[in-house]
Amino acid sequence: MSVLIVGTTALDSIKTPNAENPRLLGGSASHAAVAASFFSPVKLVGGVGEDFPKKYVELYRRHKIDLEGLQTLPGKTFHWSGEYELNMNNRRTLATELGVIETYSPTLPKTYQTAPFVLLGNIAPALQHRVLDQMQRAKFVVADSMDLWLNIALPDLLKLLKRVDGFVLNDSEAHQLTKEDNVFTALKKIHALGPKYVIIKKGSHGSILSGPKGFFICPAYPLHKVVDPTGAGDSFVGGMMGYLATAKGSIDSNIRRAMVYGSVTASFCCEGFGLNTTTKTKRSDIEKRVKELEKLTKF
Ligand code: AMP
């Protein structure tokens, strides 16, 4: 089964204490789509400008991502630049240039409208609504977001939470949304806003799921060196949705393992700038790390 993924298709300029890389392929949808493509067919929804490099379109193609829903629009591609502190956890946004995204309104090709799995990646909630409005019989819909939308589009985001099965956010966003310091109380409060499955990401400390079968604590793969964590959250949720789309059985029986696969896919993302390492990763590399995590967490 395929996963439809909407989000930003961006150019990222990333600065770390050790290096600086301009105009890499990035965006929430790019990271999530490449991650999901290890497991299932992916249909990408996004808008890029005329300056979007052809080599990045080729890269999507190499991952067999369906690009019928990727529109090239007059203007510039969404450009984000950010800088990491020495600890590689704290990040500062230096600039967000919306470009074509400012007026973009996704129109789904017919073949996309029946995709059973839908990932509403990080983008303006109004655009996430617009995609959902065009879907016919989605089986499982998960949304991601960020602090910016909590600040400037909260009413739209709250409406979206009533329409999705799952919501993924990081711990600081969960605090911002619920004003709760305790992660388990925050999970409960977010369920009350609509989603049946809530996942709070805690960066290098893994993530916590709260769902109909209770809690699950998902580990992060222990990395000794992080080169660039940009897109790790998107890779996590993309990998998870890709795994769920091909796994046999119910969401409840697969979601824990799907999170582990997402977590491992995200670990490769952190080992290189942008998508540099993720795109060189093989499915067998992922399987190896999943086995290692299995051993590390067995007791
Ligand atoms: P993450 O590291 O998982 O938070 O995701 C970083 C990615 O989000 C980068 O590739 C950016 O291009 C993208 N991004 C940054 N700001 C925004 C925004 N306002 N809306 C959507 N995507 C964004």
PDB file of C-alpha atoms in Angstrom, residues 152-260:
ATOM      1  CA  ILE A 152       0.502  31.612  14.181  1.00  0.00           C
ATOM      2  CA  ALA A 153      -2.153  29.062  13.117  1.00  0.00           C
ATOM      3  CA  LEU A 154      -3.385  27.392  16.321  1.00  0.00           C
ATOM      4  CA  PRO A 155      -7.143  27.436  15.460  1.00  0.00           C
ATOM      5  CA  ASP A 156      -6.429  25.668  12.123  1.00  0.00           C
ATOM      6  CA  LEU A 157      -4.172  23.153  13.845  1.00  0.00           C
ATOM      7  CA  LEU A 158      -6.768  22.384  16.540  1.00  0.00           C
ATOM      8  CA  LYS A 159      -9.364  21.762  13.821  1.00  0.00           C
ATOM      9  CA  LEU A 160      -6.910  19.435  12.078  1.00  0.00           C
ATOM     10  CA  LEU A 161      -6.387  17.385  15.255  1.00  0.00           C
ATOM     11  CA  LYS A 162     -10.086  16.472  15.148  1.00  0.00           C
ATOM     12  CA  ARG A 163      -9.609  14.995  11.639  1.00  0.00           C
ATOM     13  CA  VAL A 164      -6.494  12.826  12.072  1.00  0.00           C
ATOM     14  CA  ASP A 165      -5.772   9.435  13.647  1.00  0.00           C
ATOM     15  CA  GLY A 166      -2.309  10.329  14.857  1.00  0.00           C
ATOM     16  CA  PHE A 167      -0.301  13.396  15.837  1.00  0.00           C
ATOM     17  CA  VAL A 168       3.477  13.585  16.174  1.00  0.00           C
ATOM     18  CA  LEU A 169       5.227  16.470  17.906  1.00  0.00           C
ATOM     19  CA  ASN A 170       8.385  17.079  19.904  1.00  0.00           C
ATOM     20  CA  ASP A 171       8.541  17.570  23.660  1.00  0.00           C
ATOM     21  CA  SER A 172       8.891  21.364  23.578  1.00  0.00           C
ATOM     22  CA  GLU A 173       5.900  21.626  21.218  1.00  0.00           C
ATOM     23  CA  ALA A 174       3.873  19.341  23.520  1.00  0.00           C
ATOM     24  CA  HIS A 175       4.714  21.690  26.380  1.00  0.00           C
ATOM     25  CA  GLN A 176       3.747  24.719  24.278  1.00  0.00           C
ATOM     26  CA  LEU A 177       0.424  23.125  23.306  1.00  0.00           C
ATOM     27  CA  THR A 178      -0.622  21.816  26.729  1.00  0.00           C
ATOM     28  CA  LYS A 179       1.446  23.931  29.185  1.00  0.00           C
ATOM     29  CA  GLU A 180       2.299  20.601  30.841  1.00  0.00           C
ATOM     30  CA  ASP A 181       5.789  19.688  32.043  1.00  0.00           C
ATOM     31  CA  ASN A 182       4.894  16.048  32.605  1.00  0.00           C
ATOM     32  CA  VAL A 183       5.022  14.198  29.307  1.00  0.00           C
ATOM     33  CA  PHE A 184       2.388  11.594  30.283  1.00  0.00           C
ATOM     34  CA  THR A 185      -0.107  14.273  31.333  1.00  0.00           C
ATOM     35  CA  ALA A 186       0.659  16.145  28.109  1.00  0.00           C
ATOM     36  CA  LEU A 187      -0.115  12.977  26.092  1.00  0.00           C
ATOM     37  CA  LYS A 188      -3.479  12.677  27.831  1.00  0.00           C
ATOM     38  CA  LYS A 189      -4.334  16.306  27.121  1.00  0.00           C
ATOM     39  CA  ILE A 190      -3.437  15.915  23.435  1.00  0.00           C
ATOM     40  CA  HIS A 191      -5.707  12.835  23.119  1.00  0.00           C
ATOM     41  CA  ALA A 192      -8.522  15.036  24.370  1.00  0.00           C
ATOM     42  CA  LEU A 193      -7.928  17.296  21.349  1.00  0.00           C
ATOM     43  CA  GLY A 194      -8.777  14.419  18.974  1.00  0.00           C
ATOM     44  CA  PRO A 195      -5.990  12.008  17.919  1.00  0.00           C
ATOM     45  CA  LYS A 196      -6.176   8.371  18.999  1.00  0.00           C
ATOM     46  CA  TYR A 197      -2.400   7.973  18.657  1.00  0.00           C
ATOM     47  CA  VAL A 198      -0.039  10.633  20.017  1.00  0.00           C
ATOM     48  CA  ILE A 199       3.739  10.428  19.717  1.00  0.00           C
ATOM     49  CA  ILE A 200       6.040  12.801  21.553  1.00  0.00           C
ATOM     50  CA  LYS A 201       9.601  12.879  20.153  1.00  0.00           C
ATOM     51  CA  LYS A 202      12.464  13.498  22.524  1.00  0.00           C
ATOM     52  CA  GLY A 203      15.372  13.828  20.082  1.00  0.00           C
ATOM     53  CA  SER A 204      18.336  11.626  21.009  1.00  0.00           C
ATOM     54  CA  HIS A 205      16.253  10.214  23.897  1.00  0.00           C
ATOM     55  CA  GLY A 206      13.766   8.497  21.589  1.00  0.00           C
ATOM     56  CA  SER A 207       9.995   8.915  21.595  1.00  0.00           C
ATOM     57  CA  ILE A 208       6.858   7.929  23.506  1.00  0.00           C
ATOM     58  CA  LEU A 209       3.649   6.651  21.975  1.00  0.00           C
ATOM     59  CA  SER A 210       0.290   6.784  23.676  1.00  0.00           C
ATOM     60  CA  GLY A 211      -2.411   4.799  21.875  1.00  0.00           C
ATOM     61  CA  PRO A 212      -5.332   2.427  22.415  1.00  0.00           C
ATOM     62  CA  LYS A 213      -2.923  -0.263  23.683  1.00  0.00           C
ATOM     63  CA  GLY A 214      -1.223   2.063  26.161  1.00  0.00           C
ATOM     64  CA  PHE A 215       2.261   3.520  26.141  1.00  0.00           C
ATOM     65  CA  PHE A 216       5.343   2.489  24.205  1.00  0.00           C
ATOM     66  CA  ILE A 217       8.801   3.868  24.863  1.00  0.00           C
ATOM     67  CA  CYS A 218      10.761   3.809  21.609  1.00  0.00           C
ATOM     68  CA  PRO A 219      14.533   4.109  21.850  1.00  0.00           C
ATOM     69  CA  ALA A 220      16.741   6.254  19.653  1.00  0.00           C
ATOM     70  CA  TYR A 221      19.655   4.424  18.022  1.00  0.00           C
ATOM     71  CA  PRO A 222      22.819   5.305  19.990  1.00  0.00           C
ATOM     72  CA  LEU A 223      24.984   7.431  17.685  1.00  0.00           C
ATOM     73  CA  HIS A 224      28.476   8.489  18.663  1.00  0.00           C
ATOM     74  CA  LYS A 225      28.603  11.344  16.194  1.00  0.00           C
ATOM     75  CA  VAL A 226      25.809  13.553  14.924  1.00  0.00           C
ATOM     76  CA  VAL A 227      26.725  15.487  11.781  1.00  0.00           C
ATOM     77  CA  ASP A 228      23.373  17.214  11.108  1.00  0.00           C
ATOM     78  CA  PRO A 229      20.049  16.310  12.760  1.00  0.00           C
ATOM     79  CA  THR A 230      17.950  18.384  10.320  1.00  0.00           C
ATOM     80  CA  GLY A 231      15.033  16.289   9.138  1.00  0.00           C
ATOM     81  CA  ALA A 232      15.432  13.573  11.771  1.00  0.00           C
ATOM     82  CA  GLY A 233      11.858  14.105  12.995  1.00  0.00           C
ATOM     83  CA  ASP A 234      10.521  13.945   9.443  1.00  0.00           C
ATOM     84  CA  SER A 235      12.588  10.819   8.716  1.00  0.00           C
ATOM     85  CA  PHE A 236      11.225   9.211  11.882  1.00  0.00           C
ATOM     86  CA  VAL A 237       7.583   9.743  10.971  1.00  0.00           C
ATOM     87  CA  GLY A 238       8.201   8.992   7.271  1.00  0.00           C
ATOM     88  CA  GLY A 239       9.909   5.697   8.094  1.00  0.00           C
ATOM     89  CA  MET A 240       7.134   4.813  10.539  1.00  0.00           C
ATOM     90  CA  MET A 241       4.375   5.476   7.990  1.00  0.00           C
ATOM     91  CA  GLY A 242       6.240   3.637   5.222  1.00  0.00           C
ATOM     92  CA  TYR A 243       6.641   0.592   7.465  1.00  0.00           C
ATOM     93  CA  LEU A 244       2.971   0.684   8.543  1.00  0.00           C
ATOM     94  CA  ALA A 245       1.805   0.889   4.930  1.00  0.00           C
ATOM     95  CA  THR A 246       3.365  -2.467   4.045  1.00  0.00           C
ATOM     96  CA  ALA A 247       3.069  -4.351   7.337  1.00  0.00           C
ATOM     97  CA  LYS A 248       0.324  -6.999   7.520  1.00  0.00           C
ATOM     98  CA  GLY A 249      -2.187  -6.725  10.356  1.00  0.00           C
ATOM     99  CA  SER A 250      -3.695  -3.907  12.366  1.00  0.00           C
ATOM    100  CA  ILE A 251      -2.124  -0.537  13.166  1.00  0.00           C
ATOM    101  CA  ASP A 252      -2.075  -1.541  16.843  1.00  0.00           C
ATOM    102  CA  SER A 253      -0.120  -4.697  16.166  1.00  0.00           C
ATOM    103  CA  ASN A 254       2.490  -2.911  14.031  1.00  0.00           C
ATOM    104  CA  ILE A 255       2.910   0.612  15.341  1.00  0.00           C
ATOM    105  CA  ARG A 256       5.594  -0.148  17.939  1.00  0.00           C
ATOM    106  CA  ARG A 257       7.837  -1.900  15.417  1.00  0.00           C
ATOM    107  CA  ALA A 258       7.055   0.845  12.883  1.00  0.00           C
ATOM    108  CA  MET A 259       8.346   3.439  15.370  1.00  0.00           C
ATOM    109  CA  VAL A 260      11.573   1.479  15.803  1.00  0.00           C
TER     110      VAL A 260
END
